[in-house]
mmCIF file of C-alpha atoms in Angstrom:
data_model
loop_
_atom_site.group_PDB
_atom_site.id
_atom_site.type_symbol
_atom_site.label_atom_id
_atom_site.label_comp_id
_atom_site.label_asym_id
_atom_site.label_seq_id
_atom_site.Cartn_x
_atom_site.Cartn_y
_atom_site.Cartn_z
ATOM 1 C CA MET A 1 56.041 142.763 144.785
ATOM 2 C CA GLY A 2 54.281 146.064 144.237
ATOM 3 C CA LEU A 3 50.631 146.621 143.443
ATOM 4 C CA SER A 4 49.538 149.122 140.783
ATOM 5 C CA ALA A 5 46.191 150.379 139.547
ATOM 6 C CA VAL A 6 46.236 150.611 135.749
ATOM 7 C CA THR A 7 43.562 152.290 133.625
ATOM 8 C CA VAL A 8 43.339 152.133 129.855
ATOM 9 C CA LEU A 9 40.959 154.021 127.569
ATOM 10 C CA GLY A 10 40.946 153.948 123.792
ATOM 11 C CA VAL A 11 38.846 153.523 120.680
ATOM 12 C CA ASP A 12 37.607 149.939 120.543
ATOM 13 C CA ARG A 13 39.248 147.712 117.964
ATOM 14 C CA PRO A 14 40.032 144.021 117.712
ATOM 15 C CA GLY A 15 43.173 143.165 119.648
ATOM 16 C CA VAL A 16 43.390 146.112 122.032
ATOM 17 C CA ILE A 17 42.805 143.943 125.132
ATOM 18 C CA ALA A 18 45.245 141.326 123.830
ATOM 19 C CA ALA A 19 47.885 144.030 123.272
ATOM 20 C CA VAL A 20 47.541 145.521 126.767
ATOM 21 C CA THR A 21 47.408 142.211 128.629
ATOM 22 C CA GLY A 22 50.215 140.820 126.443
ATOM 23 C CA SER A 23 52.440 143.778 127.366
ATOM 24 C CA LEU A 24 51.698 143.151 131.038
ATOM 25 C CA ALA A 25 52.491 139.441 130.726
ATOM 26 C CA ASP A 26 55.703 140.176 128.818
ATOM 27 C CA CYS A 27 57.040 142.233 131.729
ATOM 28 C CA GLY A 28 56.019 139.625 134.326
ATOM 29 C CA ALA A 29 53.071 141.566 135.720
ATOM 30 C CA ASN A 30 50.160 139.562 137.110
ATOM 31 C CA ILE A 31 46.575 140.834 136.697
ATOM 32 C CA GLN A 32 44.982 140.251 140.107
ATOM 33 C CA ASP A 33 41.658 141.929 139.461
ATOM 34 C CA SER A 34 40.163 143.640 136.421
ATOM 35 C CA THR A 35 37.102 144.981 134.736
ATOM 36 C CA MET A 36 36.796 145.793 131.069
ATOM 37 C CA THR A 37 33.856 147.216 129.147
ATOM 38 C CA LEU A 38 32.796 149.273 126.159
ATOM 39 C CA LEU A 39 31.666 152.836 126.748
ATOM 40 C CA GLY A 40 30.324 154.607 123.696
ATOM 41 C CA GLY A 41 32.673 152.833 121.286
ATOM 42 C CA HIS A 42 35.684 153.089 123.593
ATOM 43 C CA VAL A 43 37.247 150.221 125.494
ATOM 44 C CA ALA A 44 37.732 151.015 129.183
ATOM 45 C CA MET A 45 39.925 148.809 131.348
ATOM 46 C CA MET A 46 40.755 148.993 135.041
ATOM 47 C CA LEU A 47 43.274 146.515 136.364
ATOM 48 C CA LEU A 48 45.053 145.773 139.636
ATOM 49 C CA VAL A 49 48.481 144.495 138.667
ATOM 50 C CA SER A 50 51.245 143.019 140.819
ATOM 51 C CA GLY A 51 54.849 142.522 139.876
ATOM 52 C CA ASP A 52 58.401 143.730 140.193
ATOM 53 C CA LEU A 53 57.973 146.839 138.030
ATOM 54 C CA ASP A 54 56.924 150.108 139.614
ATOM 55 C CA SER A 55 54.049 152.182 138.220
ATOM 56 C CA ALA A 56 56.295 154.443 136.144
ATOM 57 C CA GLU A 57 57.920 151.467 134.412
ATOM 58 C CA LEU A 58 54.530 149.852 133.790
ATOM 59 C CA LEU A 59 53.324 153.079 132.211
ATOM 60 C CA LYS A 60 56.331 153.138 129.841
ATOM 61 C CA ARG A 61 55.651 149.548 128.768
ATOM 62 C CA LEU A 62 51.939 150.135 128.151
ATOM 63 C CA CYS A 63 52.082 153.447 126.302
ATOM 64 C CA ALA A 64 50.537 153.403 122.844
ATOM 65 C CA PRO A 65 49.602 156.403 120.685
ATOM 66 C CA ASP A 66 45.923 155.419 120.510
ATOM 67 C CA LEU A 67 45.457 154.677 124.238
ATOM 68 C CA VAL A 68 45.209 156.837 127.345
ATOM 69 C CA VAL A 69 46.985 154.868 130.077
ATOM 70 C CA THR A 70 47.555 155.641 133.757
ATOM 71 C CA ALA A 71 49.397 153.600 136.381
ATOM 72 C CA SER A 72 49.577 154.380 140.089
ATOM 73 C CA ALA A 73 51.073 152.524 143.034
ATOM 74 C CA ILE A 74 48.419 151.529 145.571
ATOM 75 C CA GLU A 75 48.201 149.661 148.855
ATOM 76 C CA ALA A 76 46.240 146.417 149.054
ATOM 77 C CA GLN A 77 42.910 146.895 150.867
ATOM 78 C CA ARG A 78 40.511 144.458 152.432
ATOM 79 C CA HIS A 79 37.091 144.430 150.842
ATOM 80 C CA PHE A 80 34.139 145.898 152.793
ATOM 81 C CA CYS A 81 32.226 142.604 152.838
ATOM 82 C CA GLU A 82 35.254 140.469 153.793
ATOM 83 C CA GLU A 83 35.633 142.324 157.072
ATOM 84 C CA GLY A 84 32.036 142.388 158.277
ATOM 85 C CA GLY A 85 30.348 139.628 156.330
ATOM 86 C CA GLY A 86 27.897 142.016 154.656
ATOM 87 C CA LEU A 87 24.873 141.014 152.602
ATOM 88 C CA GLY A 88 24.888 141.004 148.787
ATOM 89 C CA TYR A 89 22.033 142.375 146.658
ATOM 90 C CA VAL A 90 21.337 143.178 143.011
ATOM 91 C CA LEU A 91 19.622 146.488 142.272
ATOM 92 C CA THR A 92 18.028 147.248 138.902
ATOM 93 C CA VAL A 93 16.505 150.470 137.613
ATOM 94 C CA HIS A 94 14.407 150.796 134.438
ATOM 95 C CA GLY A 95 12.963 154.128 133.379
ATOM 96 C CA PRO A 96 13.304 157.245 131.275
ATOM 97 C CA ASP A 97 16.740 158.813 130.995
ATOM 98 C CA ARG A 98 17.346 161.936 133.049
ATOM 99 C CA PRO A 99 20.170 163.544 135.038
ATOM 100 C CA GLY A 100 20.621 162.440 138.659
ATOM 101 C CA ILE A 101 19.501 158.786 138.535
ATOM 102 C CA ILE A 102 22.769 157.318 139.820
ATOM 103 C CA SER A 103 23.187 160.130 142.354
ATOM 104 C CA ALA A 104 19.715 159.626 143.842
ATOM 105 C CA ILE A 105 19.986 155.838 144.081
ATOM 106 C CA SER A 106 23.534 155.803 145.459
ATOM 107 C CA ALA A 107 22.657 158.426 148.106
ATOM 108 C CA VAL A 108 19.848 156.228 149.477
ATOM 109 C CA LEU A 109 22.187 153.226 149.626
ATOM 110 C CA ALA A 110 24.976 155.236 151.270
ATOM 111 C CA GLU A 111 22.625 156.418 154.052
ATOM 112 C CA ASP A 112 22.546 152.813 155.299
ATOM 113 C CA GLY A 113 26.228 152.097 154.662
ATOM 114 C CA GLY A 114 25.516 150.384 151.347
ATOM 115 C CA ASN A 115 28.448 149.938 149.005
ATOM 116 C CA ILE A 116 28.035 149.649 145.218
ATOM 117 C CA THR A 117 30.651 147.072 144.204
ATOM 118 C CA GLY A 118 29.809 146.915 140.512
ATOM 119 C CA MET A 119 27.527 148.842 138.207
ATOM 120 C CA SER A 120 26.575 148.905 134.558
ATOM 121 C CA THR A 121 24.260 151.331 132.796
ATOM 122 C CA ARG A 122 22.882 151.443 129.267
ATOM 123 C CA LEU A 123 20.707 153.854 127.378
ATOM 124 C CA THR A 124 18.533 152.192 124.742
ATOM 125 C CA GLY A 125 16.511 154.838 122.970
ATOM 126 C CA ARG A 126 14.762 156.621 125.822
ATOM 127 C CA LEU A 127 14.995 153.666 128.257
ATOM 128 C CA TYR A 128 17.714 153.896 130.891
ATOM 129 C CA VAL A 129 18.795 150.629 132.520
ATOM 130 C CA LEU A 130 21.032 150.374 135.575
ATOM 131 C CA ILE A 131 22.218 147.130 137.180
ATOM 132 C CA ALA A 132 24.298 147.320 140.360
ATOM 133 C CA ASP A 133 25.834 144.872 142.812
ATOM 134 C CA VAL A 134 25.341 146.218 146.329
ATOM 135 C CA GLU A 135 26.712 145.127 149.683
ATOM 136 C CA LEU A 136 24.927 146.087 152.874
ATOM 137 C CA PRO A 137 26.007 145.766 156.494
ATOM 138 C CA LYS A 138 24.176 142.917 158.256
ATOM 139 C CA GLU A 139 22.270 145.263 160.559
ATOM 140 C CA VAL A 140 20.486 147.197 157.787
ATOM 141 C CA ASP A 141 16.681 147.178 157.831
ATOM 142 C CA VAL A 142 16.297 145.949 154.237
ATOM 143 C CA ALA A 143 12.509 146.435 154.157
ATOM 144 C CA ALA A 144 12.881 150.120 155.138
ATOM 145 C CA LEU A 145 15.648 150.563 152.577
ATOM 146 C CA MET A 146 13.444 149.044 149.870
ATOM 147 C CA ARG A 147 10.638 151.487 150.756
ATOM 148 C CA ARG A 148 13.046 154.435 150.409
ATOM 149 C CA LEU A 149 14.326 153.079 147.077
ATOM 150 C CA ALA A 150 10.729 152.682 145.832
ATOM 151 C CA ALA A 151 10.002 156.313 146.782
ATOM 152 C CA VAL A 152 13.073 157.499 144.845
ATOM 153 C CA GLY A 153 12.012 155.319 141.913
ATOM 154 C CA ALA A 154 8.576 156.932 141.905
ATOM 155 C CA CYS A 155 10.160 160.408 141.819
ATOM 156 C CA LEU A 156 12.321 159.299 138.884
ATOM 157 C CA ASP A 157 9.353 157.636 137.131
ATOM 158 C CA SER A 158 11.438 154.437 137.221
ATOM 159 C CA GLU A 159 10.957 150.867 138.380
ATOM 160 C CA ILE A 160 13.497 149.722 140.953
ATOM 161 C CA THR A 161 14.032 146.125 142.025
ATOM 162 C CA PHE A 162 16.271 145.027 144.896
ATOM 163 C CA ARG A 163 16.850 141.353 145.533
ATOM 164 C CA PRO A 164 19.370 139.181 147.414
ATOM 165 C CA VAL A 165 22.244 137.738 145.426
ATOM 166 C CA GLU A 166 21.974 134.033 144.721
ATOM 167 C CA PRO A 167 24.741 132.119 146.526
ATOM 168 C CA ASP A 168 27.611 131.141 144.260
ATOM 169 C CA LEU A 169 28.020 127.436 143.709
ATOM 170 C CA LEU A 170 31.582 126.513 142.821
#
């Protein structure tokens, strides 16, 4: 079984997700991991798909005139946190919109080996909101990292919070 990364972008409309996932199911492809969201009135999907079809065949089956679709063969990778047992945090930013917010925040996290595993941003009027899931190596000095994030927040005229993830109860 091969693994493919599939991306889909198109104008949002009822049924677009059903059409894409139905096409995948019809050709025996299994969605192993996915994220789907709306970006400015467009649906954006990223999926990791396994099955007997190669990426080129998947692309043929998913093509639609109103969608931009890509499919690429990839190798399975272990997740950063699975290997080292990293620590999970949620980072939020609230402040005025301006260029460079994501760049500044992600650079501070990267200095300590932090990995953003999920992120969502929204602009509501002049208020910019960012919410990110972050994984840190166990050895990171979290207090020092929080001080550096607060300093960046002050430069951006934004409030930044950084808190541990609540343990999942299944």
